[in-house]
Amino acid sequence: MFNAMKALLVAVLGVLYSPLCFCELARKEILNHLLNSSRYDARIAPNYEEDRATNVTLQLYILSIDSINEIAMDLSMEVFLRQTWVDPRLKYEHLSNFSNLELDQRMMANVWVPDTYFPNEKEAHFHIVTVPNRLLHISRNGTVFYSIRLSLTLTCRMSLYNYPMDEQNCPIYIETYGYTVENVLFNWKSVNAVMVDDVEMPQFHFRKAPTITKCSRTFKYGSATFTCLSTNLHLQRNIGYYMAQVFVPSILIVILSWVSFWIHVDAIPARISLGVLTVLTITTQSSGIRSSLPRVSYVKAIDVWNSVCLLFVFSALLEYAYINVQTRRHHKSASKDTLLTIQASNPLVKTIGLNPARRIDVRKTIGAREMDYMKMARAIDKVARFVFPMSFVIFNITFWIYYLFANNHE
């Protein structure tokens, strides 16, 4: 009786635990069966023997944009590249009810994957910490989902005419390297083809959502055509940094150069020092900006701004130089003319010189003429106090309207 009950208990436990053992063994057996080298060749595209192209659906998930370099004209980013295709050789509907099979890193080399690459890539690498960052899932109907994590540095040809109020369109091209359109076709995912994570960039923000297109490439060495996908990242530069570090300091330096119009004409050291200081400051600021930009052959918005600011501070220095030279020249001319007039009217001056009363009259005459020239110098300064600020305001209105509104929306 005891032996019979023991046998019954063993049978019941065997029935209860047999499905678990069957499932575990079934996954291993399914993978061994699907990836058996006698029936599956990872070197051949899924529909190669049927003489038709394999459709590969792509999705790009942008995790971060690390840097955008104007000098090298490139951008660095981290992405998930997700690819989906159907491989009829990997169907296992008749073998199991498992929804999908998740492959280990060491088994992925036994499955065919597209030879995808980025034509405008300058540098890239896979992430391998702590294991290679990639996954491959196989569904019951043979659908393969393949995802890899990449860090890319891509070429982005920038137009800097409106820098730093510029907008940039940086393309990302995805293409097959060896398979032509006869064997592999790329298509964007119908929904959320290009997704952007909560990306924060110090100098840029996304002006609008990325746009996607489908393209093809035919190389000159042959008639082969390769499938290609592209997306454009529409970026708008943040102007806040440049307002704080470039535009506002430049405006203050230009205003500082106008202080000389309120300084007395005879204060030569003060006015010359102020004029030279402002010119050197604007020049140094312009040099610092140019060092962070490529040497392009066209004029940028920042070049226009710096040139006009330099013109204003240099003009303020020239204004003082002009009135100083004119005052000195008229002062010497007035003294000489007065003495000649006195000598011509009184021949005794040549022999006996001027008497004290006559000397006083000469000094009064010279002083009167000097006062006229000083009034003229002050009048020029008064005109400059009005003309320079008004001209700078007009320039600012024109500059900001053109570069912020008109030119960016052409």
Short mmCIF file of C-alpha atoms in Angstrom, two decimals:
data_model
loop_
_atom_site.label_atom_id
_atom_site.label_comp_id
_atom_site.label_asym_id
_atom_site.label_seq_id
_atom_site.Cartn_x
_atom_site.Cartn_y
_atom_site.Cartn_z
CA MET A 1 0.00 0.00 0.00
CA PHE A 2 2.79 2.41 0.89
CA ASN A 3 4.69 1.63 -2.32
CA ALA A 4 1.56 2.24 -4.39
CA MET A 5 0.98 5.65 -2.82
CA LYS A 6 4.66 6.55 -3.39
CA ALA A 7 4.44 5.62 -7.06
CA LEU A 8 1.23 7.68 -7.44
CA LEU A 9 2.89 10.73 -5.84
CA VAL A 10 5.88 10.47 -8.15
CA ALA A 11 3.59 10.26 -11.15
CA VAL A 12 1.62 13.35 -10.05
CA LEU A 13 4.82 15.38 -9.51
CA GLY A 14 6.09 14.26 -12.87
CA VAL A 15 2.96 15.52 -14.55
CA LEU A 16 3.13 18.88 -12.72
CA TYR A 17 6.76 19.64 -13.46
CA SER A 18 7.07 18.13 -16.91
CA PRO A 19 5.80 21.29 -18.77
CA LEU A 20 8.48 23.43 -17.15
CA CYS A 21 11.19 21.05 -18.20
CA PHE A 22 9.66 20.80 -21.67
CA CYS A 23 9.61 24.63 -22.07
CA GLU A 24 13.22 25.04 -21.04
CA LEU A 25 14.37 22.31 -23.37
CA ALA A 26 12.08 23.52 -26.12
CA ARG A 27 13.73 26.98 -26.32
CA LYS A 28 17.15 25.44 -26.63
CA GLU A 29 15.95 22.92 -29.17
CA ILE A 30 14.16 25.59 -31.19
CA LEU A 31 17.27 27.75 -31.37
CA ASN A 32 19.44 24.79 -32.26
CA HIS A 33 16.98 23.81 -34.94
CA LEU A 34 16.59 27.34 -36.41
CA LEU A 35 20.29 28.20 -36.42
CA ASN A 36 21.53 24.81 -37.57
CA SER A 37 24.19 25.46 -40.19
CA SER A 38 22.76 22.71 -42.38
CA ARG A 39 19.53 24.67 -42.93
CA TYR A 40 20.43 28.29 -42.08
CA ASP A 41 23.26 30.37 -43.54
CA ALA A 42 23.83 33.76 -41.85
CA ARG A 43 25.87 34.91 -44.86
CA ILE A 44 22.85 34.97 -47.16
CA ALA A 45 20.00 37.50 -47.08
CA PRO A 46 16.58 36.08 -46.11
CA ASN A 47 14.97 36.32 -49.57
CA TYR A 48 18.12 35.90 -51.62
CA GLU A 49 17.15 32.48 -52.99
CA GLU A 50 13.70 33.79 -53.92
CA ASP A 51 15.30 36.59 -55.95
CA ARG A 52 13.49 39.40 -54.16
CA ALA A 53 14.51 42.17 -51.81
CA THR A 54 14.27 41.96 -48.06
CA ASN A 55 12.39 44.92 -46.60
CA VAL A 56 14.10 46.35 -43.54
CA THR A 57 12.21 48.86 -41.38
CA LEU A 58 14.33 51.33 -39.45
CA GLN A 59 13.77 53.55 -36.44
CA LEU A 60 16.28 56.02 -35.01
CA TYR A 61 16.06 56.98 -31.36
CA ILE A 62 18.31 59.93 -30.47
CA LEU A 63 19.41 59.70 -26.85
CA SER A 64 21.60 62.81 -26.73
CA ILE A 65 23.45 65.33 -28.86
CA ASP A 66 26.74 65.89 -27.10
CA SER A 67 28.37 68.63 -29.16
CA ILE A 68 28.05 70.67 -32.34
CA ASN A 69 31.38 71.92 -33.68
CA GLU A 70 31.31 74.86 -36.08
CA ILE A 71 35.03 74.65 -36.93
CA ALA A 72 34.96 70.94 -37.84
CA MET A 73 31.34 71.26 -39.04
CA ASP A 74 30.11 68.10 -37.36
CA LEU A 75 27.86 66.97 -34.53
CA SER A 76 28.28 64.13 -32.05
CA MET A 77 25.31 62.11 -30.82
CA GLU A 78 24.30 58.91 -29.11
CA VAL A 79 21.51 56.86 -30.72
CA PHE A 80 19.63 53.58 -30.72
CA LEU A 81 19.45 52.16 -34.25
CA ARG A 82 16.51 49.76 -34.44
CA GLN A 83 15.96 47.50 -37.46
CA THR A 84 13.15 45.07 -38.16
CA TRP A 85 12.80 42.54 -40.99
CA VAL A 86 11.19 39.17 -41.70
CA ASP A 87 13.38 36.12 -42.17
CA PRO A 88 11.16 33.18 -43.27
CA ARG A 89 13.88 30.73 -42.33
CA LEU A 90 13.44 31.65 -38.64
CA LYS A 91 9.72 30.86 -38.32
CA TYR A 92 8.87 28.54 -35.45
CA GLU A 93 5.06 28.78 -35.29
CA HIS A 94 4.80 25.03 -35.81
CA LEU A 95 7.32 24.30 -33.07
CA SER A 96 6.21 26.34 -30.07
CA ASN A 97 3.83 28.96 -28.72
CA PHE A 98 6.57 31.24 -27.43
CA SER A 99 5.95 34.83 -28.49
CA ASN A 100 9.64 35.55 -29.11
CA LEU A 101 13.14 34.25 -28.59
CA GLU A 102 15.77 36.49 -27.04
CA LEU A 103 19.25 35.73 -28.26
CA ASP A 104 22.41 35.97 -26.20
CA GLN A 105 25.28 38.17 -27.40
CA ARG A 106 27.28 35.11 -28.42
CA MET A 107 24.47 33.76 -30.61
CA MET A 108 23.79 36.96 -32.54
CA ALA A 109 26.68 36.28 -34.90
CA ASN A 110 24.73 33.26 -36.21
CA VAL A 111 21.85 35.42 -37.49
CA TRP A 112 21.88 37.51 -40.69
CA VAL A 113 21.71 41.29 -40.14
CA PRO A 114 21.76 44.14 -42.72
CA ASP A 115 25.11 45.78 -43.51
CA THR A 116 23.89 49.21 -42.40
CA TYR A 117 26.25 52.18 -42.27
CA PHE A 118 26.17 56.00 -42.11
CA PRO A 119 27.70 57.63 -45.24
CA ASN A 120 28.28 61.01 -43.53
CA GLU A 121 29.85 59.45 -40.45
CA LYS A 122 33.32 60.74 -39.49
CA GLU A 123 33.82 58.63 -36.38
CA ALA A 124 31.72 56.06 -34.53
CA HIS A 125 31.95 53.26 -31.98
CA PHE A 126 29.81 50.62 -30.31
CA HIS A 127 29.19 50.59 -26.57
CA ILE A 128 30.54 47.48 -24.91
CA VAL A 129 30.23 48.20 -21.15
CA THR A 130 29.50 45.93 -19.44
CA VAL A 131 28.52 43.83 -22.46
CA PRO A 132 28.01 44.85 -26.10
CA ASN A 133 24.89 47.07 -26.09
CA ARG A 134 22.75 45.26 -28.64
CA LEU A 135 19.75 42.96 -28.63
CA LEU A 136 18.12 40.60 -31.09
CA HIS A 137 14.63 39.12 -30.72
CA ILE A 138 13.02 36.58 -33.05
CA SER A 139 9.21 36.39 -33.24
CA ARG A 140 7.12 33.31 -34.06
CA ASN A 141 6.46 34.46 -37.63
CA GLY A 142 10.15 35.04 -38.33
CA THR A 143 10.22 38.78 -37.61
CA VAL A 144 13.63 39.84 -36.35
CA PHE A 145 14.08 42.92 -34.17
CA TYR A 146 17.68 44.15 -33.91
CA SER A 147 18.77 47.16 -31.85
CA ILE A 148 22.25 48.58 -31.22
CA ARG A 149 23.54 51.57 -29.28
CA LEU A 150 25.97 53.81 -31.16
CA SER A 151 27.97 56.98 -30.64
CA LEU A 152 28.34 58.88 -33.91
CA THR A 153 30.17 61.95 -35.14
CA LEU A 154 28.44 63.05 -38.34
CA THR A 155 29.30 65.68 -40.91
CA CYS A 156 27.00 68.71 -40.90
CA ARG A 157 27.69 71.38 -43.50
CA MET A 158 26.68 74.60 -41.81
CA SER A 159 25.72 77.92 -43.33
CA LEU A 160 26.99 80.66 -41.02
CA TYR A 161 25.71 83.74 -42.87
CA ASN A 162 23.38 84.57 -39.97
CA TYR A 163 25.67 83.44 -37.13
CA PRO A 164 24.83 83.60 -34.23
CA MET A 165 21.15 83.96 -35.22
CA ASP A 166 21.43 81.01 -37.58
CA GLU A 167 19.39 77.88 -38.18
CA GLN A 168 21.10 74.65 -39.15
CA ASN A 169 19.78 71.55 -40.91
CA CYS A 170 21.99 68.57 -40.12
CA PRO A 171 21.29 65.42 -42.17
CA ILE A 172 21.70 61.81 -41.10
CA TYR A 173 22.08 59.30 -43.94
CA ILE A 174 21.58 55.55 -43.48
CA GLU A 175 22.49 53.16 -46.27
CA THR A 176 23.45 49.58 -47.07
CA TYR A 177 27.11 49.13 -47.86
CA GLY A 178 27.13 46.00 -49.99
CA TYR A 179 23.54 44.98 -50.78
CA THR A 180 21.86 46.70 -53.73
CA VAL A 181 18.15 47.45 -54.02
CA GLU A 182 17.70 44.01 -55.60
CA ASN A 183 18.45 42.34 -52.26
CA VAL A 184 17.73 44.88 -49.47
CA LEU A 185 15.30 47.80 -49.25
CA PHE A 186 15.21 50.27 -46.36
CA ASN A 187 11.99 51.89 -45.16
CA TRP A 188 11.28 54.22 -42.27
CA LYS A 189 8.93 53.00 -39.58
CA SER A 190 5.44 54.28 -40.30
CA VAL A 191 5.05 55.87 -36.84
CA ASN A 192 7.77 57.62 -34.83
CA ALA A 193 10.47 56.91 -37.36
CA VAL A 194 12.89 59.35 -35.69
CA MET A 195 12.40 59.87 -31.98
CA VAL A 196 14.26 62.41 -29.86
CA ASP A 197 14.70 61.92 -26.15
CA ASP A 198 14.62 64.86 -23.75
CA VAL A 199 17.73 66.31 -25.39
CA GLU A 200 19.20 69.48 -23.92
CA MET A 201 21.90 71.32 -25.85
CA PRO A 202 23.72 74.39 -24.48
CA GLN A 203 23.76 76.29 -27.77
CA PHE A 204 20.89 74.85 -29.81
CA HIS A 205 17.30 73.72 -29.58
CA PHE A 206 15.07 71.86 -32.03
CA ARG A 207 13.21 74.32 -34.23
CA LYS A 208 10.80 71.61 -35.40
CA ALA A 209 10.53 67.83 -35.48
CA PRO A 210 13.02 65.90 -37.64
CA THR A 211 11.88 65.28 -41.21
CA ILE A 212 12.42 61.97 -42.98
CA THR A 213 12.94 61.10 -46.64
CA LYS A 214 13.78 58.06 -48.70
CA CYS A 215 16.62 58.16 -51.19
CA SER A 216 18.84 55.98 -53.35
CA ARG A 217 22.46 56.21 -54.44
CA THR A 218 24.08 55.16 -57.69
CA PHE A 219 27.87 55.20 -57.73
CA LYS A 220 29.93 56.23 -60.74
CA TYR A 221 31.92 53.02 -60.95
CA GLY A 222 28.87 50.95 -61.85
CA SER A 223 25.15 50.87 -62.38
CA ALA A 224 24.38 49.38 -58.95
CA THR A 225 21.84 51.32 -56.89
CA PHE A 226 21.82 51.18 -53.09
CA THR A 227 18.89 51.88 -50.80
CA CYS A 228 19.19 54.93 -48.58
CA LEU A 229 17.24 56.77 -45.88
CA SER A 230 17.80 60.27 -44.58
CA THR A 231 16.53 62.51 -41.83
CA ASN A 232 17.17 66.18 -41.13
CA LEU A 233 17.62 67.68 -37.69
CA HIS A 234 16.34 71.27 -37.69
CA LEU A 235 18.31 73.22 -35.11
CA GLN A 236 18.01 76.83 -33.96
CA ARG A 237 20.94 78.46 -32.15
CA ASN A 238 20.26 79.90 -28.71
CA ILE A 239 21.22 83.57 -28.74
CA GLY A 240 21.23 84.08 -24.97
CA TYR A 241 24.95 83.33 -24.57
CA TYR A 242 25.90 85.75 -27.34
CA MET A 243 23.66 88.48 -25.96
CA ALA A 244 25.43 88.26 -22.61
CA GLN A 245 28.98 87.74 -23.90
CA VAL A 246 29.09 89.64 -27.20
CA PHE A 247 26.27 92.04 -27.99
CA VAL A 248 25.67 93.71 -24.62
CA PRO A 249 29.42 94.23 -23.91
CA SER A 250 29.89 95.63 -27.42
CA ILE A 251 27.03 98.09 -26.92
CA LEU A 252 28.49 99.22 -23.60
CA ILE A 253 31.93 99.71 -25.14
CA VAL A 254 30.47 101.82 -27.96
CA ILE A 255 28.55 103.92 -25.43
CA LEU A 256 31.75 104.29 -23.39
CA SER A 257 33.51 105.76 -26.41
CA TRP A 258 30.89 108.54 -26.51
CA VAL A 259 31.94 109.74 -23.04
CA SER A 260 34.81 111.57 -24.71
CA PHE A 261 32.29 114.00 -26.25
CA TRP A 262 31.63 115.34 -22.73
CA ILE A 263 35.31 115.66 -21.81
CA HIS A 264 36.99 119.05 -22.35
CA VAL A 265 38.93 119.49 -25.57
CA ASP A 266 42.12 120.33 -23.67
CA ALA A 267 42.02 117.02 -21.75
CA ILE A 268 44.14 115.34 -24.37
CA PRO A 269 45.40 112.34 -22.31
CA ALA A 270 41.91 111.46 -21.10
CA ARG A 271 40.25 111.54 -24.50
CA ILE A 272 43.06 109.77 -26.33
CA SER A 273 43.29 107.03 -23.67
CA LEU A 274 39.53 106.46 -23.74
CA GLY A 275 39.44 106.26 -27.54
CA VAL A 276 42.39 103.88 -27.82
CA LEU A 277 41.07 101.67 -25.00
CA THR A 278 37.67 101.18 -26.64
CA VAL A 279 39.23 100.43 -30.04
CA LEU A 280 41.55 97.80 -28.54
CA THR A 281 38.71 96.23 -26.54
CA ILE A 282 36.49 95.81 -29.60
CA THR A 283 39.42 94.43 -31.60
CA THR A 284 40.26 91.88 -28.89
CA GLN A 285 36.64 90.80 -28.62
CA SER A 286 36.42 90.30 -32.39
CA SER A 287 39.58 88.19 -32.39
CA GLY A 288 38.18 85.93 -29.68
CA ILE A 289 34.99 85.34 -31.66
CA ARG A 290 36.86 84.58 -34.89
CA SER A 291 39.02 81.98 -33.17
CA SER A 292 35.95 79.80 -32.50
CA LEU A 293 34.67 79.91 -36.09
CA PRO A 294 35.87 78.40 -39.38
CA ARG A 295 37.63 80.60 -41.90
CA VAL A 296 34.79 81.01 -44.37
CA SER A 297 34.98 83.38 -47.31
CA TYR A 298 31.64 85.11 -46.73
CA VAL A 299 30.57 87.79 -44.26
CA LYS A 300 28.69 86.58 -41.20
CA ALA A 301 26.23 88.54 -39.07
CA ILE A 302 28.73 88.69 -36.21
CA ASP A 303 31.30 90.17 -38.62
CA VAL A 304 28.88 92.94 -39.56
CA TRP A 305 28.21 93.67 -35.89
CA ASN A 306 31.86 93.77 -34.85
CA SER A 307 32.88 95.85 -37.87
CA VAL A 308 30.22 98.48 -37.25
CA CYS A 309 31.03 98.65 -33.52
CA LEU A 310 34.70 99.10 -34.38
CA LEU A 311 33.75 101.80 -36.88
CA PHE A 312 31.80 103.71 -34.21
CA VAL A 313 34.54 103.66 -31.57
CA PHE A 314 37.19 104.48 -34.16
CA SER A 315 35.07 107.35 -35.49
CA ALA A 316 34.78 108.75 -31.96
CA LEU A 317 38.57 108.74 -31.73
CA LEU A 318 38.89 110.38 -35.15
CA GLU A 319 36.37 113.04 -34.14
CA TYR A 320 38.62 114.18 -31.31
CA ALA A 321 41.69 113.99 -33.49
CA TYR A 322 40.00 116.26 -36.03
CA ILE A 323 38.91 118.96 -33.59
CA ASN A 324 42.28 118.83 -31.79
CA VAL A 325 44.22 119.34 -35.02
CA GLN A 326 41.90 122.11 -36.18
CA THR A 327 42.14 123.92 -32.83
CA ARG A 328 45.93 123.75 -32.78
CA ARG A 329 46.26 124.88 -36.38
CA HIS A 330 43.88 127.81 -35.98
CA HIS A 331 45.58 128.78 -32.73
CA LYS A 332 48.97 129.09 -34.45
CA SER A 333 47.46 130.85 -37.46
CA ALA A 334 45.60 133.34 -35.27
CA SER A 335 48.75 134.26 -33.30
CA LYS A 336 50.81 134.76 -36.46
CA ASP A 337 48.14 136.84 -38.25
CA THR A 338 47.67 139.13 -35.26
CA LEU A 339 51.38 139.85 -34.92
CA LEU A 340 51.75 140.56 -38.62
CA THR A 341 48.81 142.97 -38.54
CA ILE A 342 50.28 144.91 -35.64
CA GLN A 343 53.70 145.12 -37.27
CA ALA A 344 52.25 146.39 -40.53
CA SER A 345 50.24 149.14 -38.82
CA ASN A 346 53.12 150.37 -36.63
CA PRO A 347 56.65 150.33 -38.17
CA LEU A 348 58.21 151.17 -34.79
CA VAL A 349 57.34 147.73 -33.55
CA LYS A 350 60.24 146.31 -35.51
CA THR A 351 62.76 148.43 -33.62
CA ILE A 352 61.40 149.20 -30.22
CA GLY A 353 58.96 146.34 -29.74
CA LEU A 354 55.44 146.53 -28.31
CA ASN A 355 54.60 148.71 -25.38
CA PRO A 356 52.74 147.09 -22.46
CA ALA A 357 49.33 148.45 -23.51
CA ARG A 358 49.75 147.13 -27.03
CA ARG A 359 50.75 143.72 -25.75
CA ILE A 360 47.52 143.50 -23.80
CA ASP A 361 45.50 144.28 -26.94
CA VAL A 362 47.33 141.53 -28.86
CA ARG A 363 46.63 139.03 -26.13
CA LYS A 364 42.96 139.99 -26.12
CA THR A 365 42.77 139.53 -29.89
CA ILE A 366 44.45 136.14 -29.74
CA GLY A 367 42.27 135.12 -26.82
CA ALA A 368 39.12 136.13 -28.70
CA ARG A 369 40.10 134.02 -31.66
CA GLU A 370 40.98 131.08 -29.43
CA MET A 371 37.53 131.37 -27.83
CA ASP A 372 35.95 131.16 -31.28
CA TYR A 373 37.86 127.99 -32.08
CA MET A 374 36.99 126.47 -28.70
CA LYS A 375 33.33 127.22 -29.34
CA MET A 376 33.63 125.50 -32.71
CA ALA A 377 35.22 122.42 -31.07
CA ARG A 378 32.48 122.30 -28.44
CA ALA A 379 29.85 122.67 -31.15
CA ILE A 380 31.30 119.65 -32.98
CA ASP A 381 31.21 117.66 -29.73
CA LYS A 382 27.59 118.65 -29.19
CA VAL A 383 26.65 117.48 -32.69
CA ALA A 384 28.52 114.20 -32.11
CA ARG A 385 26.58 113.65 -28.87
CA PHE A 386 23.40 113.48 -30.94
CA VAL A 387 24.60 112.00 -34.25
CA PHE A 388 26.54 109.02 -32.86
CA PRO A 389 23.76 107.61 -30.61
CA MET A 390 21.07 108.13 -33.25
CA SER A 391 23.19 106.42 -35.92
CA PHE A 392 23.88 103.49 -33.59
CA VAL A 393 20.18 103.11 -32.76
CA ILE A 394 19.28 103.11 -36.47
CA PHE A 395 21.95 100.48 -37.13
CA ASN A 396 20.62 98.28 -34.30
CA ILE A 397 17.06 98.45 -35.56
CA THR A 398 18.15 97.53 -39.08
CA PHE A 399 20.52 94.80 -37.92
CA TRP A 400 18.08 92.98 -35.64
CA ILE A 401 15.11 93.22 -38.00
CA TYR A 402 17.14 91.85 -40.89
CA TYR A 403 18.89 88.97 -39.13
CA LEU A 404 16.20 87.95 -36.65
CA PHE A 405 13.11 88.21 -38.81
CA ALA A 406 13.58 88.90 -42.52
CA ASN A 407 16.68 86.85 -43.33
CA ASN A 408 15.87 83.78 -41.24
CA HIS A 409 12.47 83.28 -42.85
CA GLU A 410 13.35 83.72 -46.48
#
